[in-house]
Tab-separated table of C-alpha atoms in Angstrom:
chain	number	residue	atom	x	y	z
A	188	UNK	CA	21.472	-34.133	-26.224
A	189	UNK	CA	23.532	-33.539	-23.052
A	190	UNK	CA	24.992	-36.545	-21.322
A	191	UNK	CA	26.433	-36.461	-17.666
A	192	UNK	CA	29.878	-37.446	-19.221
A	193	UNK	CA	30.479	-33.862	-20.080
A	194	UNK	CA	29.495	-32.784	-16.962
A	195	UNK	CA	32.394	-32.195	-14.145
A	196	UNK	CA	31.121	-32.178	-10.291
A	197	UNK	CA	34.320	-30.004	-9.328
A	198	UNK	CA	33.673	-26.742	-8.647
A	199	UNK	CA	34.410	-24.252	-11.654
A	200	UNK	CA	37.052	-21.314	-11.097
A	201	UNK	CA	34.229	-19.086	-12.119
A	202	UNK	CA	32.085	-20.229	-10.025
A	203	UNK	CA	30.811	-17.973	-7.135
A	204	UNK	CA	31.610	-19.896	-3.828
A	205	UNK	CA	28.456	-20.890	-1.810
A	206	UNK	CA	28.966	-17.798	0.478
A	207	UNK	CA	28.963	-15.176	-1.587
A	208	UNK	CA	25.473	-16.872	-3.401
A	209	UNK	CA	23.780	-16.757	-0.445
A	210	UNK	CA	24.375	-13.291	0.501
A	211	UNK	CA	23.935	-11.839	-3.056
A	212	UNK	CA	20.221	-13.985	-2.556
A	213	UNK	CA	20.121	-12.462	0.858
A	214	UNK	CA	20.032	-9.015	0.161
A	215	UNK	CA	16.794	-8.179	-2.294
A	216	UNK	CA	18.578	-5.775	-4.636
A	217	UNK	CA	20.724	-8.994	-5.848
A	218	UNK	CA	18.376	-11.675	-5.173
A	219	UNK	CA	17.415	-12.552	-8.603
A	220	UNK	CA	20.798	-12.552	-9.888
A	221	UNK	CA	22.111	-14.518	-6.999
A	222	UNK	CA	19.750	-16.954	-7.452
A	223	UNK	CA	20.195	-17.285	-11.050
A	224	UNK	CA	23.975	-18.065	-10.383
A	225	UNK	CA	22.871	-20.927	-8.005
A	226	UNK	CA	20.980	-22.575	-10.308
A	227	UNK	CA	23.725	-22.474	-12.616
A	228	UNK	CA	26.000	-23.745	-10.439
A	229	UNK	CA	23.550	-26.501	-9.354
A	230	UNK	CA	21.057	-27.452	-12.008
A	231	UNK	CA	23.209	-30.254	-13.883
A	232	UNK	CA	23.676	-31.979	-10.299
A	233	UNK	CA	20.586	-31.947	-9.312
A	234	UNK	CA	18.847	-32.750	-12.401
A	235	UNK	CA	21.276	-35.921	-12.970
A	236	UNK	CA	20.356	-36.907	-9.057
A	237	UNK	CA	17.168	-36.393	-9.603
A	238	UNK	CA	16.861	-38.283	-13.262
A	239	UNK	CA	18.756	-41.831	-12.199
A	240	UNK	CA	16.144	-41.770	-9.354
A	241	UNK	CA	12.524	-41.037	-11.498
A	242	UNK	CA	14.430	-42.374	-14.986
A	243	UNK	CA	12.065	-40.206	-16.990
A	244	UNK	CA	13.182	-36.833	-18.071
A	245	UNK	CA	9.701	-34.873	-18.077
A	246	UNK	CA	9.433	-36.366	-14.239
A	247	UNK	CA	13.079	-34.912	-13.172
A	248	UNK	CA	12.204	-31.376	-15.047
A	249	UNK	CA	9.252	-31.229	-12.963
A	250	UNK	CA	10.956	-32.042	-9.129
A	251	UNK	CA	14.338	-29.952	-10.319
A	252	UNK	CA	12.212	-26.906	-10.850
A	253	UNK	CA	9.996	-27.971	-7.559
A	254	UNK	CA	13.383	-28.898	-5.574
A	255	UNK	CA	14.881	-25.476	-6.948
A	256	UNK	CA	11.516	-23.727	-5.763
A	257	UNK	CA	11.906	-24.789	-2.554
A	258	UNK	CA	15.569	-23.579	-2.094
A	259	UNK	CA	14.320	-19.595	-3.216
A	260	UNK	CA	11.377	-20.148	-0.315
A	261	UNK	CA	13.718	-21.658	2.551
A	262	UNK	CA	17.022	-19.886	1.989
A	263	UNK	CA	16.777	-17.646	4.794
A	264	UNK	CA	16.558	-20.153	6.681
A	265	UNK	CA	19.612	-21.652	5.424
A	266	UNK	CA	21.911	-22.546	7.853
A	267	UNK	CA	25.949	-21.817	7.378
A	268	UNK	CA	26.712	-25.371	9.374
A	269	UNK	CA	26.173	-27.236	6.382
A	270	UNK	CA	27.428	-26.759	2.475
A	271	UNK	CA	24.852	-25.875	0.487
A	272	UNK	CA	25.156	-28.367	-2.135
A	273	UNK	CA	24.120	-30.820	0.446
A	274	UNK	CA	21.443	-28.900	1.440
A	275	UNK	CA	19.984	-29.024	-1.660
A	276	UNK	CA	20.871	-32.216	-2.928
A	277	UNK	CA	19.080	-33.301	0.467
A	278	UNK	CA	15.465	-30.836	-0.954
A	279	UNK	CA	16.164	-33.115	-4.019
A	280	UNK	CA	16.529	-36.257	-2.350
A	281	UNK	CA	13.102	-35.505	-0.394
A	282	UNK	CA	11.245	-34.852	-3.323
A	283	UNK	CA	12.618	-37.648	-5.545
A	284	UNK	CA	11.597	-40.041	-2.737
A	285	UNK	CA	8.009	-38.414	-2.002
A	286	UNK	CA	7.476	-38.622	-5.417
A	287	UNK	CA	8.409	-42.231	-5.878
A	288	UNK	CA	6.441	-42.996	-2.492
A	289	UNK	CA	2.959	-41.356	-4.489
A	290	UNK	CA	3.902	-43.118	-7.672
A	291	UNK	CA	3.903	-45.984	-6.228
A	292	UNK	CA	0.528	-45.308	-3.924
A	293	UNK	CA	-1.072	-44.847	-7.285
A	294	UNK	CA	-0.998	-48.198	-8.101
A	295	UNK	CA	-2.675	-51.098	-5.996
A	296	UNK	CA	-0.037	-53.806	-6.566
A	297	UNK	CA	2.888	-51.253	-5.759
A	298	UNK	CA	6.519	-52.005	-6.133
A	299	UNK	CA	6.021	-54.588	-9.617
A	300	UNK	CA	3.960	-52.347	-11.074
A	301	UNK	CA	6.296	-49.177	-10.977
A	302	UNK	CA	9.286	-51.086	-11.445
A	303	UNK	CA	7.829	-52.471	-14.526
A	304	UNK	CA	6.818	-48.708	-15.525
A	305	UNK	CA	10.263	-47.851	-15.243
A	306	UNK	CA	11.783	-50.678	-16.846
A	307	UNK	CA	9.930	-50.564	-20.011
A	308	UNK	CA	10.634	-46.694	-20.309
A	309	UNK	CA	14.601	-47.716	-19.682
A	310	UNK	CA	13.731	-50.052	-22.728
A	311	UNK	CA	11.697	-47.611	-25.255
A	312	UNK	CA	12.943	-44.066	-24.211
A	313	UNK	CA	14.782	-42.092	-26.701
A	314	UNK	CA	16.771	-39.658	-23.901
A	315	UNK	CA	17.966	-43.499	-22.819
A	316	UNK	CA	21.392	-44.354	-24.495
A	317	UNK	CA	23.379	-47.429	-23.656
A	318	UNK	CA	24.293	-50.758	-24.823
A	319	UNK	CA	22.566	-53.858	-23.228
A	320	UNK	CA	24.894	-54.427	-20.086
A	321	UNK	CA	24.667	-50.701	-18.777
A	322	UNK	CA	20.543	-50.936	-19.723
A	323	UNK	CA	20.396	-54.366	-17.318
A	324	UNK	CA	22.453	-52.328	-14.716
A	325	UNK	CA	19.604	-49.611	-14.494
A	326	UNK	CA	16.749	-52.529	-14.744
A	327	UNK	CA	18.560	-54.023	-11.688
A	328	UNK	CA	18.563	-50.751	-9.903
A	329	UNK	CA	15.133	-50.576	-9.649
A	330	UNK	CA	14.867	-53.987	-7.846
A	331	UNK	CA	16.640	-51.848	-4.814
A	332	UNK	CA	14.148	-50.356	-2.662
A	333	UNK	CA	14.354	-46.562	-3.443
A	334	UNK	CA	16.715	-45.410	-0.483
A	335	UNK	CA	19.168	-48.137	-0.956
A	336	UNK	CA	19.443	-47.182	-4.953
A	337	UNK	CA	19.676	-43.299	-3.771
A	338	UNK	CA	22.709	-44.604	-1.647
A	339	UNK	CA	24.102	-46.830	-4.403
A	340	UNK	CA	23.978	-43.964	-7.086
A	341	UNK	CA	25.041	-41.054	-5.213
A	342	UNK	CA	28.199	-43.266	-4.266
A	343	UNK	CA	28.551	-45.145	-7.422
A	344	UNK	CA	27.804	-43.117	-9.964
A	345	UNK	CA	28.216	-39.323	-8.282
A	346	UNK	CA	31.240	-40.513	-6.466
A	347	UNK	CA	30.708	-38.953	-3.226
A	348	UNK	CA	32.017	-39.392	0.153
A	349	UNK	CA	29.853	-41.475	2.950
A	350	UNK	CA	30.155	-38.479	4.674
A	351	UNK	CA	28.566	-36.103	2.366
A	352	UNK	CA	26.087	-39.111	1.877
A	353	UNK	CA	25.154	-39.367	5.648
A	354	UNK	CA	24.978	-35.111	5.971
A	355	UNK	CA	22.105	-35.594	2.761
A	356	UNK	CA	20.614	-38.803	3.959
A	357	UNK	CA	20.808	-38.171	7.321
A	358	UNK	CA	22.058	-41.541	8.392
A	359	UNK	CA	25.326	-42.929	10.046
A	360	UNK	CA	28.608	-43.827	7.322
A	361	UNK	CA	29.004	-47.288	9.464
A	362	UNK	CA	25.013	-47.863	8.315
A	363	UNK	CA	25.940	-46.189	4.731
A	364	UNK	CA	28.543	-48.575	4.370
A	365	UNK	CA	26.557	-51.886	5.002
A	366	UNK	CA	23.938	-50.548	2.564
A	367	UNK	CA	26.162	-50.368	-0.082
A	368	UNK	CA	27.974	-53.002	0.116
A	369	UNK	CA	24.691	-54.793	0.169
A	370	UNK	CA	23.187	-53.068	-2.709
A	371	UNK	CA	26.232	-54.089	-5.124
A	372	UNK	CA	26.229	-57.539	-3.875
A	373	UNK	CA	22.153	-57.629	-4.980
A	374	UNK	CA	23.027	-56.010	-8.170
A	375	UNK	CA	25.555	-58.189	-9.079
A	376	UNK	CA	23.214	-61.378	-8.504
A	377	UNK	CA	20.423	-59.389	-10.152
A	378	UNK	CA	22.742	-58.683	-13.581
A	379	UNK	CA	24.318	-62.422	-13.243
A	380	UNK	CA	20.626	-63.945	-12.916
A	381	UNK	CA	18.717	-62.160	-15.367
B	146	UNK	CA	21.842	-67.248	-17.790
B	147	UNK	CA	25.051	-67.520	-15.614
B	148	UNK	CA	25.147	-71.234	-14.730
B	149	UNK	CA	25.468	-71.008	-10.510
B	150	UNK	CA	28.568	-71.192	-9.313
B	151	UNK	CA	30.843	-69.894	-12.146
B	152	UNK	CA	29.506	-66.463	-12.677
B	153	UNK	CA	29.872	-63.552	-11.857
B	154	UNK	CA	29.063	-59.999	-12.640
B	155	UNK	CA	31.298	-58.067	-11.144
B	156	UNK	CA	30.422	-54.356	-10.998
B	157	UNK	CA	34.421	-53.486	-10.629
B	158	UNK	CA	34.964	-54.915	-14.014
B	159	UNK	CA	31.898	-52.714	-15.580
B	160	UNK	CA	32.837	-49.227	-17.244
B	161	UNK	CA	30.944	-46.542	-15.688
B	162	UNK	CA	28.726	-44.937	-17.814
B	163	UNK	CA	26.135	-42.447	-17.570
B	164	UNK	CA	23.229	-43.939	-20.206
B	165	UNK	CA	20.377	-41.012	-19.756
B	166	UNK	CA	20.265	-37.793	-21.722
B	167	UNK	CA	18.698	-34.500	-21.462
B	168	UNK	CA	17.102	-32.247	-24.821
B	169	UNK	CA	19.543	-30.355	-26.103
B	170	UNK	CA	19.764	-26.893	-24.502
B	171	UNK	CA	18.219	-28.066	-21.715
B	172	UNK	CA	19.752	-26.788	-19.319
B	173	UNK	CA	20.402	-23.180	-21.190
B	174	UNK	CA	16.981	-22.574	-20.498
B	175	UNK	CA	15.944	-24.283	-17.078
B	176	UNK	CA	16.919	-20.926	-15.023
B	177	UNK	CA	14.916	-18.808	-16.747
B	178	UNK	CA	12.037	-21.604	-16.465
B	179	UNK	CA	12.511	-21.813	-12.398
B	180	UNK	CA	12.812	-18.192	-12.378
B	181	UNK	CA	9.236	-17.422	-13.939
B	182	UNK	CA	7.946	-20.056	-12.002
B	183	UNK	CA	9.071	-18.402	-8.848
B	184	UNK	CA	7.893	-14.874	-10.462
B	185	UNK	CA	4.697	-16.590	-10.924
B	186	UNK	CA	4.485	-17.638	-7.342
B	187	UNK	CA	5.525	-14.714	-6.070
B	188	UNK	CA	2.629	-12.767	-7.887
B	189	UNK	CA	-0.033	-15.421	-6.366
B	190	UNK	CA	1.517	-14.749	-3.314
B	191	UNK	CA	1.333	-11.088	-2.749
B	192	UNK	CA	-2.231	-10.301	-2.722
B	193	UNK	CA	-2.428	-12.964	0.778
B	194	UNK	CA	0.336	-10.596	2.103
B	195	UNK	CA	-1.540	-7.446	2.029
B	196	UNK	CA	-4.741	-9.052	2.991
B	197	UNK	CA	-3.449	-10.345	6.252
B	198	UNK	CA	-2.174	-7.228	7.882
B	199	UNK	CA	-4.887	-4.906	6.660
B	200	UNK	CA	-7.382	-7.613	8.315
B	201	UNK	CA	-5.208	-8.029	11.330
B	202	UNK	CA	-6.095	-4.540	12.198
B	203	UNK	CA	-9.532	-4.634	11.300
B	204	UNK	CA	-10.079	-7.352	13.693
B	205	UNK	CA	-7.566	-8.364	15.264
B	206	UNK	CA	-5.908	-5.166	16.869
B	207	UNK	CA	-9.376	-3.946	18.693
B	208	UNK	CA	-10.336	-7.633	19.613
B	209	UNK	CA	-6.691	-7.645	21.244
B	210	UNK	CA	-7.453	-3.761	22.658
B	211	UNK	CA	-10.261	-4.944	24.498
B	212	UNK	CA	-8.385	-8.181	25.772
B	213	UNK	CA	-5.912	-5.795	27.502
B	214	UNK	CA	-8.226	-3.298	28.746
B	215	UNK	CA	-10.537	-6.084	30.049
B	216	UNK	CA	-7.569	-7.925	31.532
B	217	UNK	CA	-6.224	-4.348	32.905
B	218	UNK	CA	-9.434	-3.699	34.900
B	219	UNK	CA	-9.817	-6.605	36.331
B	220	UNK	CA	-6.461	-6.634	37.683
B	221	UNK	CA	-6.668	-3.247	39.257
B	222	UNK	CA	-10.169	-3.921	40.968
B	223	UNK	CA	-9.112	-2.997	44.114
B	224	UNK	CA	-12.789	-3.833	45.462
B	225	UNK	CA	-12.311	-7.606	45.202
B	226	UNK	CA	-9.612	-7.719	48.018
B	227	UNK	CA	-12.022	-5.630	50.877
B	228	UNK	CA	-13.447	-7.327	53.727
B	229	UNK	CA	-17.385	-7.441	53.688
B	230	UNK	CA	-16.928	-5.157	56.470
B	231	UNK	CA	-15.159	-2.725	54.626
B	232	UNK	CA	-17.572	-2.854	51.459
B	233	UNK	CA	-20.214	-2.641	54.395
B	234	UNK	CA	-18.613	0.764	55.811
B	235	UNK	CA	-18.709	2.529	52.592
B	236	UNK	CA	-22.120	1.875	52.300
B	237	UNK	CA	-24.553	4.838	53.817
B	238	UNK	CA	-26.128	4.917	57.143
B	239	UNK	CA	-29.422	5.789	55.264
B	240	UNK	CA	-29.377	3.184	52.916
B	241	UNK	CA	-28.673	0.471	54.949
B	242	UNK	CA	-31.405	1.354	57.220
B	243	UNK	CA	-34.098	1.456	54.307
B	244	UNK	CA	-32.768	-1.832	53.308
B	245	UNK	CA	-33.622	-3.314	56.284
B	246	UNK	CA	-36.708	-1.937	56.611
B	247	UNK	CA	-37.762	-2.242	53.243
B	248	UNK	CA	-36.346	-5.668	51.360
B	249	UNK	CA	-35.511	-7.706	54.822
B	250	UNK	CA	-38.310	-9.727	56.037
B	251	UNK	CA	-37.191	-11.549	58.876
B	252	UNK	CA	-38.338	-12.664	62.514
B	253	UNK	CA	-36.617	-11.985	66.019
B	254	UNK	CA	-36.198	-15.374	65.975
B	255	UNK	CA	-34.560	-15.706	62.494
B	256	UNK	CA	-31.968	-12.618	63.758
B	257	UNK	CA	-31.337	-14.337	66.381
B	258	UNK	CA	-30.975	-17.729	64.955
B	259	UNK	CA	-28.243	-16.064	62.633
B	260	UNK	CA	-26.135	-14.600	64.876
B	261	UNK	CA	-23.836	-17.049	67.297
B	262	UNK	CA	-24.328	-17.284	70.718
B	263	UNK	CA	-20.974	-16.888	71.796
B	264	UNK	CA	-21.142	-13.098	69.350
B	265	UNK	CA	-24.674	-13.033	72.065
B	266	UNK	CA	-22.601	-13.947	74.987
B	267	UNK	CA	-19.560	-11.547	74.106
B	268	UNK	CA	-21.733	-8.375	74.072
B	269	UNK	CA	-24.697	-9.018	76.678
B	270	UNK	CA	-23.511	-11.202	78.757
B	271	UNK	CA	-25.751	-14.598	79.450
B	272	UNK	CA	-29.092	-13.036	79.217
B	273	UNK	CA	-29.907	-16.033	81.790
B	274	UNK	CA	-27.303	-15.054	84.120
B	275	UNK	CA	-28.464	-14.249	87.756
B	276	UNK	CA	-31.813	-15.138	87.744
B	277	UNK	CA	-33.556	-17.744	89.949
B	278	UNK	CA	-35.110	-20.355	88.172
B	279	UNK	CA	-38.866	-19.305	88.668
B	280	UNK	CA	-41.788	-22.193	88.446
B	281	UNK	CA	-45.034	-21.346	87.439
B	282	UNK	CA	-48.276	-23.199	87.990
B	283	UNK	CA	-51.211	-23.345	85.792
B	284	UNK	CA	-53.311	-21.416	87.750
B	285	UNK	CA	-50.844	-18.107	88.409
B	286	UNK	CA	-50.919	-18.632	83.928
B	287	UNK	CA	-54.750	-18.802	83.925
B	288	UNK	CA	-54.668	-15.557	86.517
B	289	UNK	CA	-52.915	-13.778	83.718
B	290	UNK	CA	-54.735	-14.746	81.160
B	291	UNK	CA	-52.021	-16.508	79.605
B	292	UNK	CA	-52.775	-20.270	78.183
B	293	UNK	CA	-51.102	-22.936	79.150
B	294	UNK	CA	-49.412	-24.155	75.816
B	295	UNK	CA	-46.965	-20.904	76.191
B	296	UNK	CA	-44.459	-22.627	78.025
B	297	UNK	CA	-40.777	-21.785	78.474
């Protein structure tokens, strides 16, 4: 199995740089390759994003390939003003949270019911590898409502500045900030109570 | 459970650690995946692309032909801005004559009725004008033959 330890969110020297993706997608003689390279470049990203959000792997597979869909269809009208990983982490992000917003419309006692989904697969899933402390962590995650966990992860565990955050959430840092600091202090009261 | 007060979780003090996995060679394959799927799409796509231009000018192009040549008349119908006198003028002497002969059935009095006085006034003068009020008995009326319920 592949774990997100062995994965490294700098860029790679061999990496094509964002520009030179787009045009090779741009121009139909390269398009397939180009795009092929982007997913490459993006796919483990994504997919992790993606997979602390819906915690089941068959779930992520299906909104990476959807998200990753979407970015082929809408890439001309990709816009140079913003990087392009945010621009697709923010497809992701969209999809993740639809998703997540129909789960949850499927049942008729909504947010118990899908956090209890969730928890038991964090309990009996076999791509779900941790000792008891790290498990509680993810159980207590899912007490967040679902944008305040996206915030929390893409800062906590994906490291990222509240700047890229607000660019992919579309919300202010100051507001960012709050959040997460607010999110921590429920998780740590969640963990310390349970 | 964490008696209250003495506690506490701290996240600081907890080692990062990413706890879910993917299959092995996941990720190996998942271009190739998105890349059929997009294929795939692409395929479903096309025949909707063809359709729509071929019916466009089936339908679309003559319906839009007619708009403009409709549109095109109308705006260079010259007759709309004539005066009825005009339209009146390029109408035959003959014609108008049968017409009102033929399909006009109106009275002296009707004419007259229609047309203002002061239009009257303007081209005969006061038809009144000059003459002496005249009173007439019954008798000079029954001389003539003339009842007397004809009164002026």
């Amino acid at each position: 199995m592949e774990s997100m330890d062995s994965l490294t969110f700098r860029m790679q020297k061999d990496e094509m740089d964002d520009q030179e993706l787009i045009s090779r997608i741009k121009n139909p003689e390269s398009r397939n390759f180009g795009y092929n390279l982007l997913i490459k470049k993006y796919q483990q990203r994504i997919y992790w994003h993606i997979r602390k959000m819906v915690i089941d792997h068959d779930d992520a597979d299906d909104l990476v390939q959807e998200t990753f869909i979407k970015v082929y269809r809408h890439i001309e009208s990709f816009r140079a003003d913003s990087q392009l990983f945010t621009w697709i982490y923010r497809i992701a992000t969209n999809e993740c949270l639809n998703f997540l917003k129909k789960k949850k419309r499927r049942f008729f006692l909504p947010i118990g019911d899908v956090e209890h989904e969730l928890k038991q697969k964090i309990d009996q899933s076999p791509m779900i590898e941790g000792d008891e402390i790290q498990k509680k962590l993810q159980k207590a995650l899912l007490k967040l409502p679902d944008k305040q966990r996206l915030v929390f992860n893409m800062k906590y565990f994906d490291e990222m500045k509240y700047e890229a955050i607000a660019e992919i959430t579309g919300t202010s840092v100051g507001s960012l900030k709050a959040n997460y600091h607010h999110a921590v202090k429920k998780i740590e009261e969640f963990v310390a109570n349970d | 459970m964490i008696e209250p007060g003495k506690n506490k979780f701290k996240l600081e003090e907890l080692k990062k650690e990413q706890i879910f996995k993917a299959p092995k060679g996941y990720f190996n394959d998942l271009p190739q995946v998105i890349q059929a799927r997009v294929l795939e799409e692409n395929s479903k796509r096309q025949p909707i692309q063809i359709i729509l231009p071929k019916m466009a000018l089936r339908y679309a192009l003559p319906a839009l032909l007619l708009l403009l040549a409709v549109t095109f008349v109308l705006m260079n119908d010259s007759s709309k801005d004539l005066e009825p006198s005009a339209l009146i003028a390029q109408v035959d002497d003959e014609t108008i004559l049968y017409y009102l002969e033929n399909e006009i059935d109106l009275t002296t009095n009707e004419i007259l009725e229609s047309v203002p006085d002061l239009y009257l006034e303007d081209e005969f003068g006061n038809i009144t004008d000059g003459m002496e009020e005249i009173n007439i008995d019954n008798e000079m009326l029954e001389k003539y033959g003339i009842e007397q319920e004809l009164t002026f």
